[in-house]
Amino acid sequence: MKERLKFILIGILGGLASGLLGIGGGLVFVPLLVNYARYSQKEAHATSLGAIIPAGIAGATIYNFNGLNSFTDSVYLALGGILGAQIGSRAMYKFSNKILRKAFGVFLFIMSIRMVLS
């Protein structure tokens, strides 16, 4: 039961960040899964992708009801995302967990700097 509660709390934090800030839940899910659920970097990436789909649909539905979601643009983004996810998922196996973790950290750092400066 304790483990399930941990994942529900991680899901709430990722969904909250996704819905409130418009960021992919993976920016929250991956670090929490690695640091608190003790997943490997690859397991965290894979699990995060499975969790992001329903969370994204839920958030997009609310935004759509409020007239803020461009359905057409979302479809094009999804098509590109499907292609990109396939390429990225296959490429992930070429890297160690350590390299993926560092690359993810660098990505988060760069994105946070850009967001602060913009």
mmCIF file of N, CA and C in Angstrom:
data_model
loop_
_atom_site.group_PDB
_atom_site.id
_atom_site.type_symbol
_atom_site.label_atom_id
_atom_site.label_comp_id
_atom_site.label_asym_id
_atom_site.label_seq_id
_atom_site.Cartn_x
_atom_site.Cartn_y
_atom_site.Cartn_z
ATOM 1 N N MET A 1 0.827 -1.202 0.000
ATOM 2 C CA MET A 1 0.000 0.000 0.000
ATOM 3 C C MET A 1 0.865 1.257 0.000
ATOM 4 N N LYS A 2 1.945 1.217 0.776
ATOM 5 C CA LYS A 2 2.835 2.368 0.848
ATOM 6 C C LYS A 2 3.450 2.690 -0.515
ATOM 7 N N GLU A 3 3.830 1.640 -1.261
ATOM 8 C CA GLU A 3 4.405 1.831 -2.594
ATOM 9 C C GLU A 3 3.393 2.467 -3.539
ATOM 10 N N ARG A 4 2.161 1.992 -3.499
ATOM 11 C CA ARG A 4 1.119 2.547 -4.373
ATOM 12 C C ARG A 4 0.886 4.018 -4.061
ATOM 13 N N LEU A 5 0.873 4.355 -2.796
ATOM 14 C CA LEU A 5 0.667 5.748 -2.391
ATOM 15 C C LEU A 5 1.802 6.623 -2.913
ATOM 16 N N LYS A 6 3.031 6.096 -2.870
ATOM 17 C CA LYS A 6 4.183 6.844 -3.382
ATOM 18 C C LYS A 6 3.988 7.165 -4.867
ATOM 19 N N PHE A 7 3.534 6.181 -5.643
ATOM 20 C CA PHE A 7 3.327 6.404 -7.073
ATOM 21 C C PHE A 7 2.159 7.343 -7.330
ATOM 22 N N ILE A 8 1.128 7.250 -6.527
ATOM 23 C CA ILE A 8 -0.010 8.177 -6.675
ATOM 24 C C ILE A 8 0.446 9.603 -6.399
ATOM 25 N N LEU A 9 1.255 9.803 -5.370
ATOM 26 C CA LEU A 9 1.761 11.151 -5.052
ATOM 27 C C LEU A 9 2.674 11.679 -6.161
ATOM 28 N N ILE A 10 3.532 10.812 -6.694
ATOM 29 C CA ILE A 10 4.376 11.217 -7.821
ATOM 30 C C ILE A 10 3.496 11.598 -8.999
ATOM 31 N N GLY A 11 2.449 10.815 -9.259
ATOM 32 C CA GLY A 11 1.513 11.112 -10.340
ATOM 33 C C GLY A 11 0.808 12.443 -10.146
ATOM 34 N N ILE A 12 0.403 12.716 -8.912
ATOM 35 C CA ILE A 12 -0.262 13.993 -8.620
ATOM 36 C C ILE A 12 0.689 15.155 -8.900
ATOM 37 N N LEU A 13 1.929 15.042 -8.454
ATOM 38 C CA LEU A 13 2.903 16.118 -8.688
ATOM 39 C C LEU A 13 3.174 16.310 -10.180
ATOM 40 N N GLY A 14 3.342 15.213 -10.910
ATOM 41 C CA GLY A 14 3.578 15.315 -12.350
ATOM 42 C C GLY A 14 2.379 15.879 -13.084
ATOM 43 N N GLY A 15 1.186 15.421 -12.711
ATOM 44 C CA GLY A 15 -0.031 15.928 -13.342
ATOM 45 C C GLY A 15 -0.263 17.393 -13.025
ATOM 46 N N LEU A 16 0.012 17.777 -11.779
ATOM 47 C CA LEU A 16 -0.132 19.175 -11.371
ATOM 48 C C LEU A 16 0.806 20.066 -12.173
ATOM 49 N N ALA A 17 2.063 19.655 -12.281
ATOM 50 C CA ALA A 17 3.036 20.443 -13.053
ATOM 51 C C ALA A 17 2.646 20.500 -14.521
ATOM 52 N N SER A 18 2.186 19.389 -15.042
ATOM 53 C CA SER A 18 1.783 19.335 -16.441
ATOM 54 C C SER A 18 0.592 20.238 -16.713
ATOM 55 N N GLY A 19 -0.448 20.116 -15.890
ATOM 56 C CA GLY A 19 -1.658 20.908 -16.101
ATOM 57 C C GLY A 19 -1.477 22.382 -15.793
ATOM 58 N N LEU A 20 -0.757 22.689 -14.724
ATOM 59 C CA LEU A 20 -0.601 24.074 -14.283
ATOM 60 C C LEU A 20 0.444 24.830 -15.098
ATOM 61 N N LEU A 21 1.563 24.169 -15.375
ATOM 62 C CA LEU A 21 2.682 24.850 -16.023
ATOM 63 C C LEU A 21 2.838 24.514 -17.494
ATOM 64 N N GLY A 22 2.074 23.523 -17.975
ATOM 65 C CA GLY A 22 2.158 23.152 -19.383
ATOM 66 C C GLY A 22 3.427 22.411 -19.738
ATOM 67 N N ILE A 23 4.113 21.888 -18.732
ATOM 68 C CA ILE A 23 5.322 21.114 -18.997
ATOM 69 C C ILE A 23 4.957 19.648 -19.102
ATOM 70 N N GLY A 24 5.777 18.884 -19.768
ATOM 71 C CA GLY A 24 5.555 17.442 -19.802
ATOM 72 C C GLY A 24 5.714 16.886 -18.404
ATOM 73 N N GLY A 25 4.822 16.004 -18.029
ATOM 74 C CA GLY A 25 4.897 15.396 -16.704
ATOM 75 C C GLY A 25 6.214 14.682 -16.468
ATOM 76 N N GLY A 26 6.875 14.293 -17.554
ATOM 77 C CA GLY A 26 8.158 13.606 -17.435
ATOM 78 C C GLY A 26 9.227 14.426 -16.752
ATOM 79 N N LEU A 27 9.124 15.737 -16.835
ATOM 80 C CA LEU A 27 10.093 16.591 -16.139
ATOM 81 C C LEU A 27 9.989 16.412 -14.631
ATOM 82 N N VAL A 28 8.834 15.977 -14.178
ATOM 83 C CA VAL A 28 8.625 15.706 -12.757
ATOM 84 C C VAL A 28 8.716 14.211 -12.493
ATOM 85 N N PHE A 29 8.043 13.414 -13.340
ATOM 86 C CA PHE A 29 8.006 11.968 -13.119
ATOM 87 C C PHE A 29 9.394 11.338 -13.082
ATOM 88 N N VAL A 30 10.229 11.649 -14.059
ATOM 89 C CA VAL A 30 11.517 10.971 -14.180
ATOM 90 C C VAL A 30 12.408 11.193 -12.952
ATOM 91 N N PRO A 31 12.656 12.436 -12.531
ATOM 92 C CA PRO A 31 13.508 12.597 -11.347
ATOM 93 C C PRO A 31 12.919 11.946 -10.088
ATOM 94 N N LEU A 32 11.607 12.026 -9.922
ATOM 95 C CA LEU A 32 10.993 11.424 -8.735
ATOM 96 C C LEU A 32 11.055 9.905 -8.785
ATOM 97 N N LEU A 33 10.844 9.324 -9.951
ATOM 98 C CA LEU A 33 10.941 7.867 -10.072
ATOM 99 C C LEU A 33 12.370 7.383 -9.818
ATOM 100 N N VAL A 34 13.348 8.140 -10.289
ATOM 101 C CA VAL A 34 14.748 7.748 -10.083
ATOM 102 C C VAL A 34 15.151 7.932 -8.620
ATOM 103 N N ASN A 35 14.822 9.077 -8.048
ATOM 104 C CA ASN A 35 15.315 9.399 -6.712
ATOM 105 C C ASN A 35 14.498 8.819 -5.567
ATOM 106 N N TYR A 36 13.199 8.643 -5.757
ATOM 107 C CA TYR A 36 12.363 8.176 -4.645
ATOM 108 C C TYR A 36 11.797 6.781 -4.840
ATOM 109 N N ALA A 37 11.609 6.362 -6.082
ATOM 110 C CA ALA A 37 11.100 5.015 -6.326
ATOM 111 C C ALA A 37 12.243 4.069 -6.712
ATOM 112 N N ARG A 38 13.443 4.614 -6.820
ATOM 113 C CA ARG A 38 14.652 3.847 -7.121
ATOM 114 C C ARG A 38 14.607 3.117 -8.467
ATOM 115 N N TYR A 39 13.961 3.745 -9.439
ATOM 116 C CA TYR A 39 13.955 3.206 -10.793
ATOM 117 C C TYR A 39 15.277 3.551 -11.450
ATOM 118 N N SER A 40 15.698 2.716 -12.404
ATOM 119 C CA SER A 40 16.843 3.093 -13.230
ATOM 120 C C SER A 40 16.375 4.222 -14.147
ATOM 121 N N GLN A 41 17.318 4.916 -14.730
ATOM 122 C CA GLN A 41 16.960 6.025 -15.615
ATOM 123 C C GLN A 41 16.078 5.533 -16.767
ATOM 124 N N LYS A 42 16.438 4.402 -17.351
ATOM 125 C CA LYS A 42 15.664 3.863 -18.475
ATOM 126 C C LYS A 42 14.262 3.449 -18.032
ATOM 127 N N GLU A 43 14.144 2.804 -16.872
ATOM 128 C CA GLU A 43 12.826 2.409 -16.364
ATOM 129 C C GLU A 43 11.967 3.636 -16.098
ATOM 130 N N ALA A 44 12.584 4.688 -15.573
ATOM 131 C CA ALA A 44 11.845 5.925 -15.278
ATOM 132 C C ALA A 44 11.336 6.571 -16.558
ATOM 133 N N HIS A 45 12.167 6.598 -17.586
ATOM 134 C CA HIS A 45 11.742 7.181 -18.866
ATOM 135 C C HIS A 45 10.561 6.408 -19.424
ATOM 136 N N ALA A 46 10.671 5.077 -19.432
ATOM 137 C CA ALA A 46 9.616 4.227 -20.000
ATOM 138 C C ALA A 46 8.319 4.346 -19.203
ATOM 139 N N THR A 47 8.414 4.308 -17.895
ATOM 140 C CA THR A 47 7.219 4.396 -17.047
ATOM 141 C C THR A 47 6.577 5.764 -17.169
ATOM 142 N N SER A 48 7.384 6.786 -17.235
ATOM 143 C CA SER A 48 6.881 8.150 -17.372
ATOM 144 C C SER A 48 6.065 8.316 -18.646
ATOM 145 N N LEU A 49 6.545 7.757 -19.748
ATOM 146 C CA LEU A 49 5.816 7.873 -21.012
ATOM 147 C C LEU A 49 4.426 7.263 -20.909
ATOM 148 N N GLY A 50 4.327 6.124 -20.230
ATOM 149 C CA GLY A 50 3.018 5.486 -20.063
ATOM 150 C C GLY A 50 2.074 6.303 -19.209
ATOM 151 N N ALA A 51 2.618 7.031 -18.251
ATOM 152 C CA ALA A 51 1.788 7.841 -17.347
ATOM 153 C C ALA A 51 1.409 9.182 -17.962
ATOM 154 N N ILE A 52 2.221 9.686 -18.850
ATOM 155 C CA ILE A 52 1.985 11.009 -19.420
ATOM 156 C C ILE A 52 0.763 11.021 -20.344
ATOM 157 N N ILE A 53 0.532 9.926 -21.034
ATOM 158 C CA ILE A 53 -0.566 9.881 -22.002
ATOM 159 C C ILE A 53 -1.913 10.219 -21.358
ATOM 160 N N PRO A 54 -2.353 9.482 -20.335
ATOM 161 C CA PRO A 54 -3.654 9.827 -19.736
ATOM 162 C C PRO A 54 -3.646 11.192 -19.045
ATOM 163 N N ALA A 55 -2.528 11.563 -18.439
ATOM 164 C CA ALA A 55 -2.461 12.871 -17.784
ATOM 165 C C ALA A 55 -2.582 13.993 -18.814
ATOM 166 N N GLY A 56 -1.929 13.828 -19.937
ATOM 167 C CA GLY A 56 -2.006 14.830 -21.001
ATOM 168 C C GLY A 56 -3.405 14.942 -21.583
ATOM 169 N N ILE A 57 -4.054 13.802 -21.768
ATOM 170 C CA ILE A 57 -5.423 13.824 -22.287
ATOM 171 C C ILE A 57 -6.354 14.532 -21.307
ATOM 172 N N ALA A 58 -6.200 14.240 -20.033
ATOM 173 C CA ALA A 58 -7.051 14.887 -19.020
ATOM 174 C C ALA A 58 -6.851 16.399 -19.018
ATOM 175 N N GLY A 59 -5.598 16.842 -19.027
ATOM 176 C CA GLY A 59 -5.318 18.277 -19.029
ATOM 177 C C GLY A 59 -5.788 18.958 -20.298
ATOM 178 N N ALA A 60 -5.525 18.323 -21.443
ATOM 179 C CA ALA A 60 -5.934 18.907 -22.726
ATOM 180 C C ALA A 60 -7.452 19.022 -22.814
ATOM 181 N N THR A 61 -8.166 18.071 -22.244
ATOM 182 C CA THR A 61 -9.634 18.114 -22.250
ATOM 183 C C THR A 61 -10.145 19.332 -21.491
ATOM 184 N N ILE A 62 -9.574 19.595 -20.337
ATOM 185 C CA ILE A 62 -9.985 20.768 -19.542
ATOM 186 C C ILE A 62 -9.677 22.047 -20.308
ATOM 187 N N TYR A 63 -8.472 22.128 -20.868
ATOM 188 C CA TYR A 63 -8.109 23.318 -21.644
ATOM 189 C C TYR A 63 -9.026 23.481 -22.853
ATOM 190 N N ASN A 64 -9.378 22.373 -23.497
ATOM 191 C CA ASN A 64 -10.253 22.419 -24.665
ATOM 192 C C ASN A 64 -11.632 22.971 -24.286
ATOM 193 N N PHE A 65 -12.177 22.521 -23.158
ATOM 194 C CA PHE A 65 -13.475 23.023 -22.693
ATOM 195 C C PHE A 65 -13.436 24.518 -22.414
ATOM 196 N N ASN A 66 -12.267 25.030 -22.097
ATOM 197 C CA ASN A 66 -12.111 26.456 -21.816
ATOM 198 C C ASN A 66 -11.612 27.240 -23.024
ATOM 199 N N GLY A 67 -11.569 26.584 -24.181
ATOM 200 C CA GLY A 67 -11.217 27.268 -25.426
ATOM 201 C C GLY A 67 -9.753 27.603 -25.590
ATOM 202 N N LEU A 68 -8.880 26.954 -24.845
ATOM 203 C CA LEU A 68 -7.456 27.299 -24.916
ATOM 204 C C LEU A 68 -6.621 26.307 -25.712
ATOM 205 N N ASN A 69 -7.212 25.228 -26.157
ATOM 206 C CA ASN A 69 -6.463 24.179 -26.834
ATOM 207 C C ASN A 69 -6.759 24.208 -28.326
ATOM 208 N N SER A 70 -5.736 24.307 -29.134
ATOM 209 C CA SER A 70 -5.904 24.198 -30.579
ATOM 210 C C SER A 70 -5.832 22.722 -30.942
ATOM 211 N N PHE A 71 -6.985 22.122 -31.209
ATOM 212 C CA PHE A 71 -7.034 20.692 -31.495
ATOM 213 C C PHE A 71 -6.182 20.341 -32.711
ATOM 214 N N THR A 72 -6.260 21.145 -33.762
ATOM 215 C CA THR A 72 -5.498 20.865 -34.985
ATOM 216 C C THR A 72 -4.000 20.875 -34.705
ATOM 217 N N ASP A 73 -3.533 21.895 -34.003
ATOM 218 C CA ASP A 73 -2.106 21.956 -33.670
ATOM 219 C C ASP A 73 -1.712 20.786 -32.780
ATOM 220 N N SER A 74 -2.591 20.402 -31.860
ATOM 221 C CA SER A 74 -2.307 19.264 -30.984
ATOM 222 C C SER A 74 -2.133 17.982 -31.784
ATOM 223 N N VAL A 75 -2.946 17.801 -32.819
ATOM 224 C CA VAL A 75 -2.833 16.601 -33.662
ATOM 225 C C VAL A 75 -1.474 16.580 -34.360
ATOM 226 N N TYR A 76 -1.061 17.714 -34.912
ATOM 227 C CA TYR A 76 0.241 17.766 -35.584
ATOM 228 C C TYR A 76 1.385 17.539 -34.597
ATOM 229 N N LEU A 77 1.273 18.125 -33.414
ATOM 230 C CA LEU A 77 2.289 17.882 -32.387
ATOM 231 C C LEU A 77 2.333 16.406 -32.005
ATOM 232 N N ALA A 78 1.153 15.794 -31.895
ATOM 233 C CA ALA A 78 1.083 14.379 -31.535
ATOM 234 C C ALA A 78 1.722 13.506 -32.610
ATOM 235 N N LEU A 79 1.469 13.821 -33.872
ATOM 236 C CA LEU A 79 2.079 13.048 -34.963
ATOM 237 C C LEU A 79 3.604 13.130 -34.899
ATOM 238 N N GLY A 80 4.108 14.328 -34.718
ATOM 239 C CA GLY A 80 5.555 14.490 -34.564
ATOM 240 C C GLY A 80 6.062 13.806 -33.306
ATOM 241 N N GLY A 81 5.288 13.897 -32.232
ATOM 242 C CA GLY A 81 5.666 13.262 -30.973
ATOM 243 C C GLY A 81 5.721 11.749 -31.077
ATOM 244 N N ILE A 82 4.789 11.172 -31.831
ATOM 245 C CA ILE A 82 4.791 9.713 -32.028
ATOM 246 C C ILE A 82 6.059 9.282 -32.749
ATOM 247 N N LEU A 83 6.416 10.002 -33.792
ATOM 248 C CA LEU A 83 7.638 9.690 -34.531
ATOM 249 C C LEU A 83 8.869 9.898 -33.648
ATOM 250 N N GLY A 84 8.916 11.046 -32.977
ATOM 251 C CA GLY A 84 10.066 11.349 -32.126
ATOM 252 C C GLY A 84 10.221 10.356 -30.973
ATOM 253 N N ALA A 85 9.105 9.921 -30.386
ATOM 254 C CA ALA A 85 9.162 8.969 -29.270
ATOM 255 C C ALA A 85 9.703 7.618 -29.737
ATOM 256 N N GLN A 86 9.352 7.214 -30.939
ATOM 257 C CA GLN A 86 9.873 5.952 -31.457
ATOM 258 C C GLN A 86 11.382 6.030 -31.672
ATOM 259 N N ILE A 87 11.823 7.133 -32.243
ATOM 260 C CA ILE A 87 13.256 7.315 -32.482
ATOM 261 C C ILE A 87 14.001 7.391 -31.150
ATOM 262 N N GLY A 88 13.476 8.207 -30.229
ATOM 263 C CA GLY A 88 14.120 8.369 -28.925
ATOM 264 C C GLY A 88 14.141 7.090 -28.102
ATOM 265 N N SER A 89 13.046 6.330 -28.140
ATOM 266 C CA SER A 89 12.984 5.080 -27.380
ATOM 267 C C SER A 89 13.990 4.058 -27.902
ATOM 268 N N ARG A 90 14.162 4.024 -29.194
ATOM 269 C CA ARG A 90 15.159 3.103 -29.763
ATOM 270 C C ARG A 90 16.579 3.584 -29.459
ATOM 271 N N ALA A 91 16.794 4.878 -29.512
ATOM 272 C CA ALA A 91 18.130 5.435 -29.253
ATOM 273 C C ALA A 91 18.535 5.265 -27.794
ATOM 274 N N MET A 92 17.559 5.249 -26.885
ATOM 275 C CA MET A 92 17.855 5.151 -25.457
ATOM 276 C C MET A 92 18.700 3.921 -25.131
ATOM 277 N N TYR A 93 18.500 2.835 -25.862
ATOM 278 C CA TYR A 93 19.230 1.605 -25.581
ATOM 279 C C TYR A 93 20.708 1.689 -25.924
ATOM 280 N N LYS A 94 21.104 2.720 -26.629
ATOM 281 C CA LYS A 94 22.511 2.881 -26.997
ATOM 282 C C LYS A 94 23.314 3.579 -25.891
ATOM 283 N N PHE A 95 22.621 4.082 -24.870
ATOM 284 C CA PHE A 95 23.278 4.839 -23.814
ATOM 285 C C PHE A 95 23.103 4.164 -22.460
ATOM 286 N N SER A 96 24.070 4.359 -21.594
ATOM 287 C CA SER A 96 23.974 3.814 -20.241
ATOM 288 C C SER A 96 23.026 4.677 -19.405
ATOM 289 N N ASN A 97 22.558 4.117 -18.294
ATOM 290 C CA ASN A 97 21.713 4.875 -17.372
ATOM 291 C C ASN A 97 22.430 6.125 -16.876
ATOM 292 N N LYS A 98 23.728 5.999 -16.639
ATOM 293 C CA LYS A 98 24.511 7.126 -16.128
ATOM 294 C C LYS A 98 24.539 8.283 -17.133
ATOM 295 N N ILE A 99 24.788 7.964 -18.388
ATOM 296 C CA ILE A 99 24.823 9.012 -19.418
ATOM 297 C C ILE A 99 23.440 9.627 -19.602
ATOM 298 N N LEU A 100 22.395 8.794 -19.616
ATOM 299 C CA LEU A 100 21.029 9.320 -19.752
ATOM 300 C C LEU A 100 20.684 10.254 -18.603
ATOM 301 N N ARG A 101 21.075 9.873 -17.388
ATOM 302 C CA ARG A 101 20.783 10.704 -16.218
ATOM 303 C C ARG A 101 21.467 12.064 -16.334
ATOM 304 N N LYS A 102 22.723 12.052 -16.736
ATOM 305 C CA LYS A 102 23.457 13.316 -16.891
ATOM 306 C C LYS A 102 22.861 14.162 -18.011
ATOM 307 N N ALA A 103 22.535 13.531 -19.135
ATOM 308 C CA ALA A 103 21.939 14.266 -20.252
ATOM 309 C C ALA A 103 20.593 14.869 -19.846
ATOM 310 N N PHE A 104 19.801 14.118 -19.102
ATOM 311 C CA PHE A 104 18.515 14.622 -18.634
ATOM 312 C C PHE A 104 18.722 15.814 -17.690
ATOM 313 N N GLY A 105 19.708 15.710 -16.814
ATOM 314 C CA GLY A 105 20.025 16.809 -15.901
ATOM 315 C C GLY A 105 20.468 18.062 -16.639
ATOM 316 N N VAL A 106 21.302 17.898 -17.649
ATOM 317 C CA VAL A 106 21.754 19.037 -18.450
ATOM 318 C C VAL A 106 20.569 19.668 -19.166
ATOM 319 N N PHE A 107 19.695 18.830 -19.732
ATOM 320 C CA PHE A 107 18.498 19.328 -20.400
ATOM 321 C C PHE A 107 17.638 20.142 -19.427
ATOM 322 N N LEU A 108 17.397 19.604 -18.241
ATOM 323 C CA LEU A 108 16.596 20.334 -17.248
ATOM 324 C C LEU A 108 17.245 21.660 -16.873
ATOM 325 N N PHE A 109 18.554 21.653 -16.715
ATOM 326 C CA PHE A 109 19.279 22.875 -16.355
ATOM 327 C C PHE A 109 19.142 23.930 -17.445
ATOM 328 N N ILE A 110 19.367 23.536 -18.683
ATOM 329 C CA ILE A 110 19.280 24.478 -19.801
ATOM 330 C C ILE A 110 17.864 25.037 -19.925
ATOM 331 N N MET A 111 16.871 24.167 -19.830
ATOM 332 C CA MET A 111 15.475 24.623 -19.949
ATOM 333 C C MET A 111 15.100 25.556 -18.799
ATOM 334 N N SER A 112 15.581 25.257 -17.602
ATOM 335 C CA SER A 112 15.253 26.135 -16.471
ATOM 336 C C SER A 112 15.889 27.513 -16.636
ATOM 337 N N ILE A 113 17.118 27.572 -17.128
ATOM 338 C CA ILE A 113 17.790 28.857 -17.378
ATOM 339 C C ILE A 113 17.009 29.649 -18.432
ATOM 340 N N ARG A 114 16.629 28.965 -19.519
ATOM 341 C CA ARG A 114 15.856 29.646 -20.581
ATOM 342 C C ARG A 114 14.552 30.201 -20.047
ATOM 343 N N MET A 115 13.887 29.425 -19.207
ATOM 344 C CA MET A 115 12.595 29.874 -18.686
ATOM 345 C C MET A 115 12.754 31.069 -17.750
ATOM 346 N N VAL A 116 13.801 31.051 -16.952
ATOM 347 C CA VAL A 116 14.047 32.166 -16.031
ATOM 348 C C VAL A 116 14.385 33.433 -16.811
ATOM 349 N N LEU A 117 15.160 33.299 -17.870
ATOM 350 C CA LEU A 117 15.589 34.461 -18.640
ATOM 351 C C LEU A 117 14.519 34.988 -19.610
ATOM 352 N N SER A 118 13.523 34.190 -19.930
ATOM 353 C CA SER A 118 12.532 34.653 -20.907
ATOM 354 C C SER A 118 11.356 35.371 -20.254
#
